[in-house]
XYZ file of C-alpha atoms in Angstrom:
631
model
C 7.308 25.523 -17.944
C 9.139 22.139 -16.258
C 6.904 21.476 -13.396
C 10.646 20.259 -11.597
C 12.128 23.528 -11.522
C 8.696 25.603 -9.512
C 9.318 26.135 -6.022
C 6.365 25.047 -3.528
C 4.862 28.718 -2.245
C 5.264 29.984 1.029
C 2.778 29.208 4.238
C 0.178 30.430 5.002
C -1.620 31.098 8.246
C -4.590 28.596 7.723
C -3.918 25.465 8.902
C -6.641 23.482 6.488
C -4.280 24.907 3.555
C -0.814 24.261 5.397
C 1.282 24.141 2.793
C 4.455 25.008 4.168
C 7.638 25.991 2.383
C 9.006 21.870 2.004
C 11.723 22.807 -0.332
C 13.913 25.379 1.880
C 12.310 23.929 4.701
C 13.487 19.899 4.112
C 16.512 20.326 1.895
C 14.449 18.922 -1.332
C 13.187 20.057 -4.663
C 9.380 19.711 -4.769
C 6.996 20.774 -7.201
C 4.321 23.588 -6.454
C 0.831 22.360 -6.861
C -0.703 24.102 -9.741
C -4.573 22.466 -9.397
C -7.405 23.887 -11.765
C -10.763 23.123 -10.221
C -13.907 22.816 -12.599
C -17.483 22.811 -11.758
C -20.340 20.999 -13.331
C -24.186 21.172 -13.893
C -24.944 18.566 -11.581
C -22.905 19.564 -8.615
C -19.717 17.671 -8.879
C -15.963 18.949 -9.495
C -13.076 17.948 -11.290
C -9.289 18.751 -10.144
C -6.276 18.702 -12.746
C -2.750 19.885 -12.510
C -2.366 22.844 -14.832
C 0.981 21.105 -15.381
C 1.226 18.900 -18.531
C 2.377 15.555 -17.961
C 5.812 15.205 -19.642
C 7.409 12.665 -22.424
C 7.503 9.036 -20.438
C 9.185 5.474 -21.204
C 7.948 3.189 -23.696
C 8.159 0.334 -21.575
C 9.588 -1.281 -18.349
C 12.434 -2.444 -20.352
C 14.106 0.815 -21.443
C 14.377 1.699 -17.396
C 16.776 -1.117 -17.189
C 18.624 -1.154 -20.258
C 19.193 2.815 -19.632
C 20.692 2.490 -16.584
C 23.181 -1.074 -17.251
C 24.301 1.683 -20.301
C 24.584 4.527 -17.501
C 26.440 2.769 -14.289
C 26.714 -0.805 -14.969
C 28.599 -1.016 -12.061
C 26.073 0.495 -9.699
C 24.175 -1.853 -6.795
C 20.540 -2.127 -8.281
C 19.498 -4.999 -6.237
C 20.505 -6.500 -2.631
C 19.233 -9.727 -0.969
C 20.212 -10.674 2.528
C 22.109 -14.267 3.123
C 24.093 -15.469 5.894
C 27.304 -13.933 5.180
C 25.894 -10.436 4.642
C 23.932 -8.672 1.634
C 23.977 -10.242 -1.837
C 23.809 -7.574 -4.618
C 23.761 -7.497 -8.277
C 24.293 -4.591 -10.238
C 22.489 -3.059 -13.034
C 24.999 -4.740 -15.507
C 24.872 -7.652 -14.232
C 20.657 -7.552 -14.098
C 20.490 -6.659 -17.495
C 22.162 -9.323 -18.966
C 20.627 -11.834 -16.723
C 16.885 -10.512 -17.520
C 18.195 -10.937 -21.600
C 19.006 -14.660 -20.833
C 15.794 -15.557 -18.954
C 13.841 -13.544 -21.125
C 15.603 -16.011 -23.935
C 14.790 -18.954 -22.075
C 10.958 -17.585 -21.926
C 10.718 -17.382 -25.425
C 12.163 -20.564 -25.917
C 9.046 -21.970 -23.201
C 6.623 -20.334 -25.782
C 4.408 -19.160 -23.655
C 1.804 -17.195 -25.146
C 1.178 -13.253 -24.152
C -2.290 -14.062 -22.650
C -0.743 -16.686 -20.456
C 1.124 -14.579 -17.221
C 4.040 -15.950 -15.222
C 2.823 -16.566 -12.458
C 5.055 -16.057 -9.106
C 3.501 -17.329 -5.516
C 6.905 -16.433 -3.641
C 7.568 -13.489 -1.289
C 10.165 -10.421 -2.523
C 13.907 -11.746 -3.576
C 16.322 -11.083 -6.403
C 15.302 -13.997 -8.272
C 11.601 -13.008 -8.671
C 12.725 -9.513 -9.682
C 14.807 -10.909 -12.421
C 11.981 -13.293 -13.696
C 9.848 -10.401 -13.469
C 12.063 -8.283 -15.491
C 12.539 -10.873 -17.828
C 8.980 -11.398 -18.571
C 8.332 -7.704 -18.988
C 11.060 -7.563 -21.279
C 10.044 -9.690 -23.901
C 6.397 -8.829 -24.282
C 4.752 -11.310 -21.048
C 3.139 -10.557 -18.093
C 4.124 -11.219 -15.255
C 1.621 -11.519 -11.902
C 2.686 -11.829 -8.183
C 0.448 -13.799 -6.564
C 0.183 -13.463 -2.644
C 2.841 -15.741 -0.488
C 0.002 -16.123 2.348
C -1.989 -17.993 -0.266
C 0.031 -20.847 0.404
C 1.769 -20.530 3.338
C -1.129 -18.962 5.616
C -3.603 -20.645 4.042
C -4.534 -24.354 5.258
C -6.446 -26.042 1.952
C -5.232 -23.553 -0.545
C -8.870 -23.226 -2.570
C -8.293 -19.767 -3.305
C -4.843 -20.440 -4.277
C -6.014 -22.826 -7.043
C -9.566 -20.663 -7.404
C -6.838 -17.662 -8.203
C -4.321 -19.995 -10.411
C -7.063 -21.417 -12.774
C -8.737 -17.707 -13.436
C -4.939 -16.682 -14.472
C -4.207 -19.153 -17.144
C -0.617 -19.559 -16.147
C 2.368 -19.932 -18.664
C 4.749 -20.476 -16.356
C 4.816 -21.034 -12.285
C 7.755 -20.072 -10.155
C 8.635 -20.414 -6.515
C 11.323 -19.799 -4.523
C 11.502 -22.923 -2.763
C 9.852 -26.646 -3.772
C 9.845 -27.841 0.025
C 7.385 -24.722 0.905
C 5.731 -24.073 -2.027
C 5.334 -28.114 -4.187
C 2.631 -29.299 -2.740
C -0.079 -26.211 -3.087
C 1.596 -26.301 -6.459
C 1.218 -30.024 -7.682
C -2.279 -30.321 -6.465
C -3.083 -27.230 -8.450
C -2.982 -29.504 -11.312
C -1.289 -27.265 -13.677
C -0.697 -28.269 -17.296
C 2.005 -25.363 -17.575
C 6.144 -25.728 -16.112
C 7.071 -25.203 -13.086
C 10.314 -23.166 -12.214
C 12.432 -23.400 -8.517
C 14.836 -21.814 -7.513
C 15.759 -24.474 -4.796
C 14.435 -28.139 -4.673
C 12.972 -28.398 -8.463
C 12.404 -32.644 -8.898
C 11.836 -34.728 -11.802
C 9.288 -32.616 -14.393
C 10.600 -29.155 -13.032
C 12.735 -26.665 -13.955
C 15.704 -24.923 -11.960
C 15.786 -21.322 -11.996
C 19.589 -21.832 -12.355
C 18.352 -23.045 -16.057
C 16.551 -20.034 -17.093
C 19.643 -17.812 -16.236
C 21.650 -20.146 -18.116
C 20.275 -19.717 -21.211
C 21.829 -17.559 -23.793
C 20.358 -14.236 -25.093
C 19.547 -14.170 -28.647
C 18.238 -11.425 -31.103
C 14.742 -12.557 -30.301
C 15.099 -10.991 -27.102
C 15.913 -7.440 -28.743
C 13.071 -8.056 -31.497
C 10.530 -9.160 -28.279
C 11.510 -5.774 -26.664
C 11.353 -3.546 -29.889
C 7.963 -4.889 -29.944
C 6.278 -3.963 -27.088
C 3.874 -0.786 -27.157
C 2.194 1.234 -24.672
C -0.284 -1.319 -24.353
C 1.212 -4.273 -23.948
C 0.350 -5.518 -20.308
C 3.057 -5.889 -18.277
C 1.622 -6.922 -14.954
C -1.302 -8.484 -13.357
C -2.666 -7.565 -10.081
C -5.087 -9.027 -8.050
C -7.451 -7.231 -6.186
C -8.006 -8.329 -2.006
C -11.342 -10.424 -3.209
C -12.980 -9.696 -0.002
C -16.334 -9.745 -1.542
C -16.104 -12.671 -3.980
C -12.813 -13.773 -5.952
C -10.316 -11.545 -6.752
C -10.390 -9.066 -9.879
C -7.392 -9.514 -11.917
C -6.086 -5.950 -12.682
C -4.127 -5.415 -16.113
C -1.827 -3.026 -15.613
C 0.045 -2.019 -19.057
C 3.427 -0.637 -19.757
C 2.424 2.462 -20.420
C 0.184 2.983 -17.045
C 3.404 2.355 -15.572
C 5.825 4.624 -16.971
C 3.201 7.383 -16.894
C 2.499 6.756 -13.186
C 6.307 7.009 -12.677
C 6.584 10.212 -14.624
C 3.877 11.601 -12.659
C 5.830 10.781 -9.544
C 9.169 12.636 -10.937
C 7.100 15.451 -11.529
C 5.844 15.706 -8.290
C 9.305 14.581 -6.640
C 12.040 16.383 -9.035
C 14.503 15.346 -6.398
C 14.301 11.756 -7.113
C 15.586 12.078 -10.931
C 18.455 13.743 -9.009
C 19.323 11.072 -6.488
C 19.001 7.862 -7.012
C 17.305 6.458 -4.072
C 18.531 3.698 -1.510
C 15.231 1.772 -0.371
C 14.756 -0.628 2.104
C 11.384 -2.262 1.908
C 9.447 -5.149 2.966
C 5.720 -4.387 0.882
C 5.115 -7.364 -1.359
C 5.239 -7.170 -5.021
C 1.734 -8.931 -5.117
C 0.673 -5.463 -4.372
C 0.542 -2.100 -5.986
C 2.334 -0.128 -3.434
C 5.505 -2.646 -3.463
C 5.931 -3.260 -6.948
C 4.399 -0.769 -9.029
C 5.311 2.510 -7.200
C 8.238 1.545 -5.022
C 10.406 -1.727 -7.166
C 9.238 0.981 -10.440
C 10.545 4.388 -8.533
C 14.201 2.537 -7.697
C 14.340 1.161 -11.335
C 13.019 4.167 -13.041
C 15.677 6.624 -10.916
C 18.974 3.901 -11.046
C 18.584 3.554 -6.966
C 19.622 0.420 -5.265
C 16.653 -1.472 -3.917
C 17.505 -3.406 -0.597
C 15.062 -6.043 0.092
C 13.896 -6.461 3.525
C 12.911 -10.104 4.817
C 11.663 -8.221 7.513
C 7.615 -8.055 8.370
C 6.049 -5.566 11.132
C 5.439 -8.771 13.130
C 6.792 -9.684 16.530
C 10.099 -11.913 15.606
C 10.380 -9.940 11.745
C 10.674 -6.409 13.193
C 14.019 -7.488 14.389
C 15.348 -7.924 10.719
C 13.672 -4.459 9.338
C 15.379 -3.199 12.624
C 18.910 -5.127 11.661
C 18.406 -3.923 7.780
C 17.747 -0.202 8.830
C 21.380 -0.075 10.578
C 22.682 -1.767 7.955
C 21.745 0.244 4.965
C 20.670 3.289 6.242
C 17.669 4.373 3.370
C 17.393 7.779 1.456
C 13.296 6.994 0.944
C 11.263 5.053 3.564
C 8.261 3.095 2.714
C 5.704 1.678 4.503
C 1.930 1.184 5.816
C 0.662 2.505 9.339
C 0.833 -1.040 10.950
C 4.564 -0.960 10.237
C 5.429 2.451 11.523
C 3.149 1.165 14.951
C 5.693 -1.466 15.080
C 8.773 0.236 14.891
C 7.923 3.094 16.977
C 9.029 1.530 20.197
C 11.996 0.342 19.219
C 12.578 3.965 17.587
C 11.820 5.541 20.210
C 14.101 3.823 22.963
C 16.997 3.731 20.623
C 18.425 6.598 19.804
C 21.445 4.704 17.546
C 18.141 3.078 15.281
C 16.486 6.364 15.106
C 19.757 7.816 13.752
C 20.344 5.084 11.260
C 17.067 5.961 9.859
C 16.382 9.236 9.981
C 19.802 11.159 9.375
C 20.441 11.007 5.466
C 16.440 10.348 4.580
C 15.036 12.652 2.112
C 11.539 11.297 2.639
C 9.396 9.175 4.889
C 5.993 7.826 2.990
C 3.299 6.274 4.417
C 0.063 4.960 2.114
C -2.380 1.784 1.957
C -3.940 2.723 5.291
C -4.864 5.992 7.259
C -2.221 6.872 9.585
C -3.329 8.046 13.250
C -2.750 11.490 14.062
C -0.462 10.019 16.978
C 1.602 8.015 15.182
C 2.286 10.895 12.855
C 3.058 12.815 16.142
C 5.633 10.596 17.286
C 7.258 9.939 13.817
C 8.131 13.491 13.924
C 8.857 13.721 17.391
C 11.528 10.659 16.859
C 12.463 12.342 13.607
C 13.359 15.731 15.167
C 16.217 14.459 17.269
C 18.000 12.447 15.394
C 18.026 14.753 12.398
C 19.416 18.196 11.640
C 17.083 19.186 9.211
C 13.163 19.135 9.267
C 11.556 15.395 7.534
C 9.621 15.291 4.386
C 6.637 13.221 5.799
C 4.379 12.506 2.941
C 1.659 10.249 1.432
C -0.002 9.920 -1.993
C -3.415 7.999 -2.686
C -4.234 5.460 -5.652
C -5.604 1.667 -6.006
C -4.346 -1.371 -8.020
C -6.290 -0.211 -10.902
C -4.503 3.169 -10.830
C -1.030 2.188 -11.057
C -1.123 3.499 -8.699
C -0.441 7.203 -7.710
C -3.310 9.659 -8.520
C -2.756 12.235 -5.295
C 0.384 13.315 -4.052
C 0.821 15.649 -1.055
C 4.286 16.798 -2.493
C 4.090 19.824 0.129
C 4.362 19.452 3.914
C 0.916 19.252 5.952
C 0.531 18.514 9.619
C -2.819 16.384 8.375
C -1.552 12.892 7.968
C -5.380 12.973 6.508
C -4.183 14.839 3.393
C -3.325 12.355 0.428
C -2.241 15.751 -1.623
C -3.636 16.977 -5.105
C -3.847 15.181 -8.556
C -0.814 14.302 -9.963
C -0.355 16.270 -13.622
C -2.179 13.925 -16.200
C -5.009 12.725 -13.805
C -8.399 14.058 -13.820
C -9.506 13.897 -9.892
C -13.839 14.518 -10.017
C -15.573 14.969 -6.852
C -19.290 13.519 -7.139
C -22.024 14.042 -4.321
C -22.994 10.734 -2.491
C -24.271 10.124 0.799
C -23.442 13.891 1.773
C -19.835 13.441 0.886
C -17.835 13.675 -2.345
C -17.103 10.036 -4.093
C -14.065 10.324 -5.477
C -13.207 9.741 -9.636
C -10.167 9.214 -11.822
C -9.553 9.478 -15.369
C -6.404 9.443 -17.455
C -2.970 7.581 -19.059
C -2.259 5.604 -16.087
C -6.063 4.206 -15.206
C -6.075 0.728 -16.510
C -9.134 -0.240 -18.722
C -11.015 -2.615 -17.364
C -10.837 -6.178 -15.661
C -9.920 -8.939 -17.617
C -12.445 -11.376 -18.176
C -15.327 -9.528 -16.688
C -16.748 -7.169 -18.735
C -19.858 -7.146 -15.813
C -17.552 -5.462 -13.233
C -15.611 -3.561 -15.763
C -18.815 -1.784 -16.948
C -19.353 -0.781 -13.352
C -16.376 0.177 -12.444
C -16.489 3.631 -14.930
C -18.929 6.255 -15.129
C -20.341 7.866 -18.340
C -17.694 10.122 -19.116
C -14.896 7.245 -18.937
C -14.184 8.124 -14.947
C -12.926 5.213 -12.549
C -15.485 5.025 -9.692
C -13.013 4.569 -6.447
C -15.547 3.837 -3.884
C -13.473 6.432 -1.694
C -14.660 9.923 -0.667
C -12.698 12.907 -0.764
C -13.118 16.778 0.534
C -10.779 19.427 0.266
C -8.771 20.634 3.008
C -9.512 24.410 1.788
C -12.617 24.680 0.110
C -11.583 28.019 -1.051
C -8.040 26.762 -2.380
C -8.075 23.565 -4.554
C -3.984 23.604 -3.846
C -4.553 22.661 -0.354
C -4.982 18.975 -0.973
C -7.738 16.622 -0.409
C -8.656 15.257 2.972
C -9.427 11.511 2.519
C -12.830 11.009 4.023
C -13.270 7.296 4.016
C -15.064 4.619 1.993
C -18.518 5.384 0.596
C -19.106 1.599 0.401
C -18.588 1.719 4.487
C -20.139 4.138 5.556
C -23.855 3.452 6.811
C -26.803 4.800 8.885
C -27.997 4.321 12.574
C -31.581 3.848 12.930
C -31.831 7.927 13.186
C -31.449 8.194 9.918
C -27.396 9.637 10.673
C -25.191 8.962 8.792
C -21.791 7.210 10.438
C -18.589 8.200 8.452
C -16.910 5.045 9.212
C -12.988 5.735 8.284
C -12.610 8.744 10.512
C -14.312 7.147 13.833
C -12.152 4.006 13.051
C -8.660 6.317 12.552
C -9.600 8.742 15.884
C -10.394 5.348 17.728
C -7.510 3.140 16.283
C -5.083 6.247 17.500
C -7.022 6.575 21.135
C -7.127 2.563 21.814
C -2.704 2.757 21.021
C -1.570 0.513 22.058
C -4.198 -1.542 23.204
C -6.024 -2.194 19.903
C -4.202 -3.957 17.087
C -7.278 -2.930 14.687
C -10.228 -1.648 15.228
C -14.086 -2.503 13.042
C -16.839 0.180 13.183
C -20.218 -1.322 13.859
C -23.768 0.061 13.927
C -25.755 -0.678 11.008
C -29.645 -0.464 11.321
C -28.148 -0.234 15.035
C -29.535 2.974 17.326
C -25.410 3.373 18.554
C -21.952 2.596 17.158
C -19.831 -0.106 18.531
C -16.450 -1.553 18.096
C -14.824 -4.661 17.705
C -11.662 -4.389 19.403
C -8.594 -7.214 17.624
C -6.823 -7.038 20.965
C -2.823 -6.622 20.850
C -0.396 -7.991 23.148
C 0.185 -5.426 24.816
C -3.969 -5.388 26.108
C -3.403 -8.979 27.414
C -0.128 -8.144 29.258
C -2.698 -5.641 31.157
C -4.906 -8.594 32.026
C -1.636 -10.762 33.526
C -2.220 -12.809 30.266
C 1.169 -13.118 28.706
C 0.631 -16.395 27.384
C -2.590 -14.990 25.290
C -4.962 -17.599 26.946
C -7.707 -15.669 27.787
C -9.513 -15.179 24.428
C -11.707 -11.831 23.790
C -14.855 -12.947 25.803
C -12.992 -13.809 28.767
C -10.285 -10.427 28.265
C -12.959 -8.301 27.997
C -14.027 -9.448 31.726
C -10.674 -8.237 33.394
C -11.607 -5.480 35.633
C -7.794 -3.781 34.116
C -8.972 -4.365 30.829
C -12.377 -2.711 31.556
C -11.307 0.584 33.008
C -8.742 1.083 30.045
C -10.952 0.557 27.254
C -13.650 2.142 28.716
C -11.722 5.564 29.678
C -10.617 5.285 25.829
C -14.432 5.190 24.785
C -15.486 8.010 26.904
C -12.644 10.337 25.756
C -13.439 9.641 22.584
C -17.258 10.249 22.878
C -16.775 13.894 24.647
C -18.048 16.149 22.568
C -18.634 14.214 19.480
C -22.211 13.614 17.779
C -24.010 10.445 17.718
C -22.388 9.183 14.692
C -18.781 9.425 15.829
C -19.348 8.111 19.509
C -18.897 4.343 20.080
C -21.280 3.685 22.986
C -20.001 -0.210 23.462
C -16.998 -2.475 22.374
C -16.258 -6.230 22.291
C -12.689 -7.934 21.857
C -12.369 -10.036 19.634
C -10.704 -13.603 20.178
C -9.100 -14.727 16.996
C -6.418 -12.442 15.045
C -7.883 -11.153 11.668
C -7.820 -13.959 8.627
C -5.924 -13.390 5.791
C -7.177 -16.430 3.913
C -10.682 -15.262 4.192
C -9.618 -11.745 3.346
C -10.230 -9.894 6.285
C -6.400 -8.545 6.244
C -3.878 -8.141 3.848
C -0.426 -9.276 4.025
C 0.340 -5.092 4.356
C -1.722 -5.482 7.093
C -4.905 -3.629 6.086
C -8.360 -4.445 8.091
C -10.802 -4.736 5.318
C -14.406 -3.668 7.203
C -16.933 -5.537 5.077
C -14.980 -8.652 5.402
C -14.639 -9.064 9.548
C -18.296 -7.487 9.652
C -19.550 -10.476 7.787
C -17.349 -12.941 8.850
C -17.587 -12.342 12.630
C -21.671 -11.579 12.709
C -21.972 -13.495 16.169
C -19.639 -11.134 17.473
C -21.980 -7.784 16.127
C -24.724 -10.046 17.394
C -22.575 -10.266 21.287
C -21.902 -6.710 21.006
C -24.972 -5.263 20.596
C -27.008 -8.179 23.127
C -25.616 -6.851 26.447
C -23.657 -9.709 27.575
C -20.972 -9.369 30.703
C -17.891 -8.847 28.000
C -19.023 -5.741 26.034
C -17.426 -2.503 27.443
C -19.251 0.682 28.149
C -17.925 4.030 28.682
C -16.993 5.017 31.757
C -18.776 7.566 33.200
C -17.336 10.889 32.813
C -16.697 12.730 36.101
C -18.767 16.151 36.350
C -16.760 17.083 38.766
């Protein structure tokens, strides 16, 4: 049976198993989850997809030499410039990827040796990416705020020397030359603007002329060939560097199709920001566009105050089919959504699918997503999610049915093995199959940890399923096991569902929130204060840092009405009895945020121990709860 053609069944009346009818009900072809739960001796479970996973690619390359044979004419790429949208077709891609994949060859670079990128998203990088790819290299996407964040660039050049570069590019020598030349790198260095005396111009690599080499280089490449590095956020010690091979990535994209028949059947029009230095922006959504022929419109937008403006310009512009992004950004765009009903329209009236991943997504943001969503469209929205890692290529869960949970990251994709293992009184979650990468490269240490005995990939997340009598229902994401700790009572603290409830009930006060508490008798918070908290305390200018907000009689009453709603009712472990603000915006040279905007917990917990230390010494800034009226 083709998993495309099933139907998703009808609802039911449980609402932990709310799969609703999201094919008749959204207008889209979506496949019905067919999961096979098995139990073990020792108490763990392993999910699979009755479905077998299908015939996939060889490699990157056929994707784009399929579809320059297909519509050569058809937009594949757009870049914004001053006079409007630069695009290139798949024609014109293909033959451009041939040349600088010549030009590569002619570098000799050897396959162990990556090209190395350090520039945010454009056409150019996708090319050189392609190009590598294409003739057996790998290519890895280092992180833009390495460079232009950062102030001394150590883990820049820490990063660069672990990678063993062939080849650096960047977009542009003025921003990116002098990281690079004190780097001290032996290998060339590519531009694509400003390239001096010892460097190469992009303009060169495109120049060159494709050979048969090119076609031999491609012929050549196997399943196993890596195609990309990825680097993992290195917030406890230097980054990992993730191999992820060609044939992890056209089985994670089959996977995808087979969850998502309708995108084999409509090639997508994206708009998206998420860097290609991560997993979500090149691997799933750059890979879904190419894999399906869509036209990929890259936003130079950020969910920042003075980018939102050009995601905001871009949405009216191109109006998308699939929207991607990460909670922060949807946070962001909500007012503007919400107060212009011509936005809201350009977004939401021909999308097949809004997607959020990389972070838990507040129940009230989902709320007013759908709320937006419902009058500006005809038709109900396919608002989804799907759950993976860099090392996973990175889809393993998809919740390809309709749930009003924005907790439930879906069921294994067909071709994963999903096994639920008791730890700390919840279920650690494990991964085996084609698109799981192998290990990490140079560190067979950490690679030997990272897999169980039976070959599973330890995730360090916890799982539980939203129907314990009904393996279809999806899997509720439960948090990090590696967070999670235990107040002096011995009780546990299940830190990523206090920190999503509290993060929705501090909106829009909070711009993240940190759980605190370990070895502590209560939880507490630390409170990243948004703009929108000092605007409350007359503080427009952001002088006042956290110490001094967090004395602002406004400020007090707000945060602690939040903290008493959210302690009604609610055990020990999941009622913050004190906050702090914090004063300085989360690093993301020290790793305490990535450039998707992801609080990593361990990170600001070790970082900022003088705050835990404030917070929990009963100084005149923490906040209490207020007391709750009996009356």
């Amino acid at each position: 049976m083709e998993a495309s053609q099933v139907i998703p069944m009808p609802a039911t009346a449980s609402d932990v198993s709310s799969r609703r009818a999201a094919g008749p009900d959204v207008g889209l072809r979506l496949a019905e989850p067919c999961i096979v739960r098995t139990d073990l001796p020792d108490g763990s479970f392993v999910l699979r997809s009755s479905v077998p996973l299908e015939d996939f690619d060889r490699c990157i390359g056929d994707w784009l030499a399929r579809w320059a044979a297909k519509a050569p004419a058809r937009v594949f790429l757009a870049q914004r410039t001053d006079s409007g949208w630069h695009t290139v077709s798949y024609g014109e891609a293909h033959a451009t990827v041939r040349n600088i994949g010549q030009a590569l060859l002619d570098l000799d670079i050897a396959p162990e040796n990556p090209v190395v990128a350090l520039s945010d998203n454009s056409v150019n990088l996708a090319l050189l990416s392609l190009a590598a790819m294409h003739v057996g290299l790998r290519i890895a996407v280092v992180s833009s705020a390495y460079t232009r964040v950062s102030s001394d660039h150590a883990k820049l050049h820490a990063i660069l020397a672990s990678l063993h570069p062939g080849l650096v590019y960047a977009e542009d020598a003025a921003l990116y030359g002098a990281a690079i030349r004190r780097a001290g790198l032996s290998c060339p260095v590519v531009y694509a603007q400003g390239a001096a005396g010892g460097e190469l111009p992009f303009s060169a690599l495109c120049a060159a002329s494709a050979g048969p080499g090119v076609d031999e280089a491609l012929r050549s490449i196997t399943g196993a060939t890596i195609a990309r590095i990825l680097l993992t956020s290195g917030s406890t010690g230097a980054p990992k560097l993730v191999p992820n091979t060609h044939e992890m990535l056209c089985a994670n994209q089959q996977m995808i199709a087979q969850c998502w028949p309708f995108v084999d059947e409509t090639h997508p029009v994206v708009l998206d920001w998420l860097p290609w230095s991560h997993t979500f922006g090149a691997n799933h959504n750059f890979n879904l566009v190419l894999r399906n022929g869509g036209a990929l419109y890259i936003d130079d937008g950020r969910p920042a105050p003075g980018l939102i403006e050009r995601t905001i310009e871009g949405i009216r512009q191109v109006r998308p089919t699939l929207f991607f992004n990460v909670p922060k950004g949807y946070d962001a765009l909500l007012p503007y959504l919400e107060a212009d009903e011509a936005l809201a329209t350009a977004l939401f009236e021909r999308l097949d699918m809004l997607f959020f991943a990389a972070a838990a997504l507040p129940q009230k943001t989902a709320e007013r997503l759908r709320a937006v969503a419902r009058g500006a469209r005809h038709r109900s929205l396919f608002f989804t999610t799907e759950w993976g890692s860099t090392e996973t290529s990175p889809v393993v869960t998809s919740a390809h049915f309709s749930s009003s949970d924005p907790r439930n990251i879906g069921v294994p994709v067909p071709g994963v093995e999903l096994k639920f293992v008791p730890c700390q009184g919840k279920h650690e979650l494990r991964v085996r199959g084609p698109s799981i990468f192998a290990g990490y490269l140079g560190d067979e240490e950490k690679t030997r940890a990272a897999f169980d005995e039976q070959g599973f990939y330890c995730m360090g997340d916890a799982g539980r399923l939203a129907d314990p009598a009904d393996p279809n229902s999806g899997v509720i994401f439960d948090g990090r096991v590696s967070e999670d700790f235990k107040l002096t009572t011995g009780t546990w603290v299940s830190v990523g569902s206090l920190r999503v409830r509290a993060v929705s009930a501090m909106s829009p006060y909070a711009l993240d929130i940190v759980v605190t508490g370990h070895d502590r008798d209560e939880v507490g918070l630390l409170v990243f204060p948004s703009a929108k908290l000092r605007a409350l305390a007359n503080d427009q200018d952001g002088t006042l840092c956290g110490k001094s907000l967090g004395l602002v009689p406004a400020v007090r009453r707000a945060l602690g009405a939040v903290l008493a709603d959210l302690g009604r009712g609610a055990g020990s472990s999941q009622r913050p009895a004190r906050a702090v603000l914090l004063s300085a915006a989360p690093a993301i040279e020290q790793g305490e945020i990535t450039d998707k905007g992801y609080i990593n917990q361990r990170a600001v917990l070790t970082l900022r121990a003088s705050d835990v230390d404030r917070l929990y010494s009963d100084c005149q800034s923490v906040i209490y709860p207020n007391k709750i009226s009996q009356g």
